[in-house]
Amino acid sequence: MKKIAVLTSGGDAPGMNAAVRAVVRKAIYEGLEVAGVFNGYQGLIEGKIELLQLGSVGDIIQRGGTILRSARSAEFRTLEGREKALKQLKLNGIEALVVIGGDGSFRGALELTALGLPCVGVPATIDNDINGTELTIGFDTALNTVIDAIDKIRDTATSHERTFIVEVMGRDAGDLALWAGLAGGAETILVPEEKYELPNIIERLKSGTGRGKKHSIIIVAEGVMSAAELAEILKREAGIETRISVLGHIQRGGSPSARDRVIASQYGAKAVEVLIEGRGSIAIGMRNHVVVEYELADVFEQSDGLDMDMYKLSKELSI
Ligand code: ADP
């Protein structure tokens, strides 16, 4: 193999740049040429491909977002679109592709491997919702952003003796809500994987007030409902007044945490190794603190689900 390419796709995540840097530097270290594809799969279809050098990825390890930019591409979902993408790779002499992105981007990569192109997926999403890996790039940074926000909200919640509802991202996964709730000491955490019991939430809020609690923080994952909806329900059903805070896209930005930079470097380098060794339908991930590779197709086999021990613990500690 002489030349590979790298792209970032789907929702951006802090640490994508560190992963791009790792792919480029490792590839060059191993004597390969490496090209960057701009604007994800859409850019691939349009031939937005440039050869990258060591210096192209200098000074980016600490930056959020992605220098290769990201996009969502409807055209790539069609066979015609993917054939155009393959043609562009061929024109540029590219023999394999590293895809840095989330679940949807991995599906796209799997479709490309079905057309004969070796692809490796590097998991990067703040949602931490890729099956087969315990950790995705961007999750740790987003988590720290949420914790920082909860700590600040807690100050005002205490001063005014208020109940706050904080809405966090995560799409259909509750990881961000659960970890943030546990680390932020939230009284109640609502995740999409577990049915919530309204009487329970109300009871907890009331008994907290009863024992002189000055404030309450409820974390709701966007996959359950919006903070505004929950506020409305609590008011209607129990006359409980709340304030809401929707953290939104600040969760996707910012300088990546040390942890995200480290795993991005490890995952990116591992992706290049896998391609050099001749495997081409692989996902990279972390299990028990070890960087692992596994079949890309396994990502879509069955859901890892929520860490139920952690969920149980969060309940035990917030009585
Ligand atoms: P993420 O990678 O963050 O989950 P998306 O779900 O938007 O983000 O996926 C990113 C891109 O991957 C899509 O815009 C599309 O081009 C491509 N993609 C997603 N699903 C498929 C699929 N089933 N087949 C081909 N391409 C897909």
PDB file of N, CA, C and O in Angstrom, residues 184-215:
ATOM      1  N   GLY A 184     -21.835  15.135  38.389  1.00  0.00           N
ATOM      2  CA  GLY A 184     -22.325  16.445  38.812  1.00  0.00           C
ATOM      3  C   GLY A 184     -23.235  16.379  40.031  1.00  0.00           C
ATOM      4  O   GLY A 184     -23.728  17.395  40.501  1.00  0.00           O
ATOM      5  N   GLY A 185     -23.471  15.174  40.531  1.00  0.00           N
ATOM      6  CA  GLY A 185     -24.291  15.015  41.731  1.00  0.00           C
ATOM      7  C   GLY A 185     -25.757  15.358  41.517  1.00  0.00           C
ATOM      8  O   GLY A 185     -26.423  15.862  42.430  1.00  0.00           O
ATOM      9  N   ALA A 186     -26.274  15.068  40.320  1.00  0.00           N
ATOM     10  CA  ALA A 186     -27.686  15.381  40.044  1.00  0.00           C
ATOM     11  C   ALA A 186     -28.602  14.469  40.855  1.00  0.00           C
ATOM     12  O   ALA A 186     -28.262  13.325  41.135  1.00  0.00           O
ATOM     13  N   GLU A 187     -29.749  15.004  41.234  1.00  0.00           N
ATOM     14  CA  GLU A 187     -30.716  14.228  42.030  1.00  0.00           C
ATOM     15  C   GLU A 187     -31.455  13.216  41.166  1.00  0.00           C
ATOM     16  O   GLU A 187     -31.783  12.127  41.616  1.00  0.00           O
ATOM     17  N   THR A 188     -31.729  13.599  39.930  1.00  0.00           N
ATOM     18  CA  THR A 188     -32.484  12.725  39.034  1.00  0.00           C
ATOM     19  C   THR A 188     -31.846  12.760  37.654  1.00  0.00           C
ATOM     20  O   THR A 188     -31.463  13.825  37.174  1.00  0.00           O
ATOM     21  N   ILE A 189     -31.748  11.589  37.029  1.00  0.00           N
ATOM     22  CA  ILE A 189     -31.181  11.503  35.678  1.00  0.00           C
ATOM     23  C   ILE A 189     -32.164  10.741  34.797  1.00  0.00           C
ATOM     24  O   ILE A 189     -32.549   9.612  35.128  1.00  0.00           O
ATOM     25  N   LEU A 190     -32.562  11.365  33.705  1.00  0.00           N
ATOM     26  CA  LEU A 190     -33.487  10.703  32.777  1.00  0.00           C
ATOM     27  C   LEU A 190     -32.744  10.315  31.505  1.00  0.00           C
ATOM     28  O   LEU A 190     -32.193  11.179  30.815  1.00  0.00           O
ATOM     29  N   VAL A 191     -32.725   9.005  31.215  1.00  0.00           N
ATOM     30  CA  VAL A 191     -32.014   8.511  30.018  1.00  0.00           C
ATOM     31  C   VAL A 191     -32.991   7.754  29.123  1.00  0.00           C
ATOM     32  O   VAL A 191     -33.965   7.169  29.620  1.00  0.00           O
ATOM     33  N   PRO A 192     -32.728   7.743  27.815  1.00  0.00           N
ATOM     34  CA  PRO A 192     -33.666   7.080  26.909  1.00  0.00           C
ATOM     35  C   PRO A 192     -33.760   5.574  27.116  1.00  0.00           C
ATOM     36  O   PRO A 192     -34.774   4.960  26.787  1.00  0.00           O
ATOM     37  N   GLU A 193     -32.695   4.980  27.642  1.00  0.00           N
ATOM     38  CA  GLU A 193     -32.673   3.511  27.779  1.00  0.00           C
ATOM     39  C   GLU A 193     -33.579   3.013  28.907  1.00  0.00           C
ATOM     40  O   GLU A 193     -33.919   1.835  28.950  1.00  0.00           O
ATOM     41  N   GLU A 194     -33.944   3.877  29.844  1.00  0.00           N
ATOM     42  CA  GLU A 194     -34.742   3.455  30.997  1.00  0.00           C
ATOM     43  C   GLU A 194     -36.011   4.290  31.077  1.00  0.00           C
ATOM     44  O   GLU A 194     -35.956   5.512  30.999  1.00  0.00           O
ATOM     45  N   LYS A 195     -37.137   3.607  31.297  1.00  0.00           N
ATOM     46  CA  LYS A 195     -38.409   4.309  31.411  1.00  0.00           C
ATOM     47  C   LYS A 195     -38.408   5.142  32.697  1.00  0.00           C
ATOM     48  O   LYS A 195     -37.955   4.658  33.735  1.00  0.00           O
ATOM     49  N   TYR A 196     -38.850   6.368  32.617  1.00  0.00           N
ATOM     50  CA  TYR A 196     -38.876   7.166  33.848  1.00  0.00           C
ATOM     51  C   TYR A 196     -40.263   7.075  34.501  1.00  0.00           C
ATOM     52  O   TYR A 196     -41.280   6.880  33.824  1.00  0.00           O
ATOM     53  N   GLU A 197     -40.293   7.178  35.821  1.00  0.00           N
ATOM     54  CA  GLU A 197     -41.563   7.118  36.560  1.00  0.00           C
ATOM     55  C   GLU A 197     -41.814   8.505  37.137  1.00  0.00           C
ATOM     56  O   GLU A 197     -41.116   8.935  38.053  1.00  0.00           O
ATOM     57  N   LEU A 198     -42.796   9.184  36.608  1.00  0.00           N
ATOM     58  CA  LEU A 198     -43.081  10.548  37.058  1.00  0.00           C
ATOM     59  C   LEU A 198     -43.348  10.641  38.567  1.00  0.00           C
ATOM     60  O   LEU A 198     -42.783  11.510  39.243  1.00  0.00           O
ATOM     61  N   PRO A 199     -44.179   9.739  39.137  1.00  0.00           N
ATOM     62  CA  PRO A 199     -44.435   9.834  40.581  1.00  0.00           C
ATOM     63  C   PRO A 199     -43.144   9.760  41.393  1.00  0.00           C
ATOM     64  O   PRO A 199     -43.003  10.430  42.418  1.00  0.00           O
ATOM     65  N   ASN A 200     -42.234   8.936  40.904  1.00  0.00           N
ATOM     66  CA  ASN A 200     -40.929   8.802  41.553  1.00  0.00           C
ATOM     67  C   ASN A 200     -40.146  10.109  41.581  1.00  0.00           C
ATOM     68  O   ASN A 200     -39.571  10.501  42.592  1.00  0.00           O
ATOM     69  N   ILE A 201     -40.114  10.765  40.443  1.00  0.00           N
ATOM     70  CA  ILE A 201     -39.375  12.033  40.323  1.00  0.00           C
ATOM     71  C   ILE A 201     -39.992  13.070  41.270  1.00  0.00           C
ATOM     72  O   ILE A 201     -39.297  13.759  42.018  1.00  0.00           O
ATOM     73  N   ILE A 202     -41.310  13.123  41.251  1.00  0.00           N
ATOM     74  CA  ILE A 202     -42.016  14.096  42.094  1.00  0.00           C
ATOM     75  C   ILE A 202     -41.750  13.804  43.575  1.00  0.00           C
ATOM     76  O   ILE A 202     -41.447  14.711  44.366  1.00  0.00           O
ATOM     77  N   GLU A 203     -41.822  12.512  43.909  1.00  0.00           N
ATOM     78  CA  GLU A 203     -41.596  12.098  45.296  1.00  0.00           C
ATOM     79  C   GLU A 203     -40.189  12.490  45.762  1.00  0.00           C
ATOM     80  O   GLU A 203     -39.996  13.016  46.862  1.00  0.00           O
ATOM     81  N   ARG A 204     -39.219  12.258  44.917  1.00  0.00           N
ATOM     82  CA  ARG A 204     -37.828  12.596  45.276  1.00  0.00           C
ATOM     83  C   ARG A 204     -37.666  14.098  45.484  1.00  0.00           C
ATOM     84  O   ARG A 204     -37.005  14.542  46.414  1.00  0.00           O
ATOM     85  N   LEU A 205     -38.278  14.872  44.586  1.00  0.00           N
ATOM     86  CA  LEU A 205     -38.172  16.331  44.708  1.00  0.00           C
ATOM     87  C   LEU A 205     -38.809  16.799  46.017  1.00  0.00           C
ATOM     88  O   LEU A 205     -38.242  17.612  46.747  1.00  0.00           O
ATOM     89  N   LYS A 206     -39.980  16.244  46.312  1.00  0.00           N
ATOM     90  CA  LYS A 206     -40.711  16.673  47.514  1.00  0.00           C
ATOM     91  C   LYS A 206     -40.002  16.240  48.789  1.00  0.00           C
ATOM     92  O   LYS A 206     -39.909  17.001  49.753  1.00  0.00           O
ATOM     93  N   SER A 207     -39.486  15.002  48.794  1.00  0.00           N
ATOM     94  CA  SER A 207     -38.828  14.545  50.027  1.00  0.00           C
ATOM     95  C   SER A 207     -37.529  15.305  50.237  1.00  0.00           C
ATOM     96  O   SER A 207     -37.132  15.586  51.371  1.00  0.00           O
ATOM     97  N   GLY A 208     -36.870  15.693  49.137  1.00  0.00           N
ATOM     98  CA  GLY A 208     -35.645  16.513  49.244  1.00  0.00           C
ATOM     99  C   GLY A 208     -35.965  17.843  49.907  1.00  0.00           C
ATOM    100  O   GLY A 208     -35.287  18.273  50.846  1.00  0.00           O
ATOM    101  N   THR A 209     -37.019  18.486  49.421  1.00  0.00           N
ATOM    102  CA  THR A 209     -37.428  19.765  50.001  1.00  0.00           C
ATOM    103  C   THR A 209     -37.780  19.580  51.478  1.00  0.00           C
ATOM    104  O   THR A 209     -37.432  20.394  52.332  1.00  0.00           O
ATOM    105  N   GLY A 210     -38.458  18.457  51.755  1.00  0.00           N
ATOM    106  CA  GLY A 210     -38.887  18.141  53.111  1.00  0.00           C
ATOM    107  C   GLY A 210     -37.727  18.051  54.096  1.00  0.00           C
ATOM    108  O   GLY A 210     -37.860  18.431  55.260  1.00  0.00           O
ATOM    109  N   ARG A 211     -36.613  17.521  53.628  1.00  0.00           N
ATOM    110  CA  ARG A 211     -35.489  17.404  54.553  1.00  0.00           C
ATOM    111  C   ARG A 211     -34.535  18.604  54.449  1.00  0.00           C
ATOM    112  O   ARG A 211     -33.370  18.551  54.840  1.00  0.00           O
ATOM    113  N   GLY A 212     -35.040  19.680  53.907  1.00  0.00           N
ATOM    114  CA  GLY A 212     -34.319  20.947  53.948  1.00  0.00           C
ATOM    115  C   GLY A 212     -33.330  21.168  52.819  1.00  0.00           C
ATOM    116  O   GLY A 212     -32.479  22.050  52.870  1.00  0.00           O
ATOM    117  N   LYS A 213     -33.456  20.382  51.764  1.00  0.00           N
ATOM    118  CA  LYS A 213     -32.568  20.538  50.612  1.00  0.00           C
ATOM    119  C   LYS A 213     -32.787  21.894  49.948  1.00  0.00           C
ATOM    120  O   LYS A 213     -33.928  22.310  49.754  1.00  0.00           O
ATOM    121  N   LYS A 214     -31.702  22.552  49.606  1.00  0.00           N
ATOM    122  CA  LYS A 214     -31.831  23.912  49.081  1.00  0.00           C
ATOM    123  C   LYS A 214     -32.069  23.949  47.554  1.00  0.00           C
ATOM    124  O   LYS A 214     -32.468  24.961  47.001  1.00  0.00           O
ATOM    125  N   HIS A 215     -31.727  22.878  46.901  1.00  0.00           N
ATOM    126  CA  HIS A 215     -31.881  22.898  45.436  1.00  0.00           C
ATOM    127  C   HIS A 215     -31.963  21.475  44.911  1.00  0.00           C
ATOM    128  O   HIS A 215     -31.660  20.520  45.633  1.00  0.00           O
TER     129      HIS A 215
END
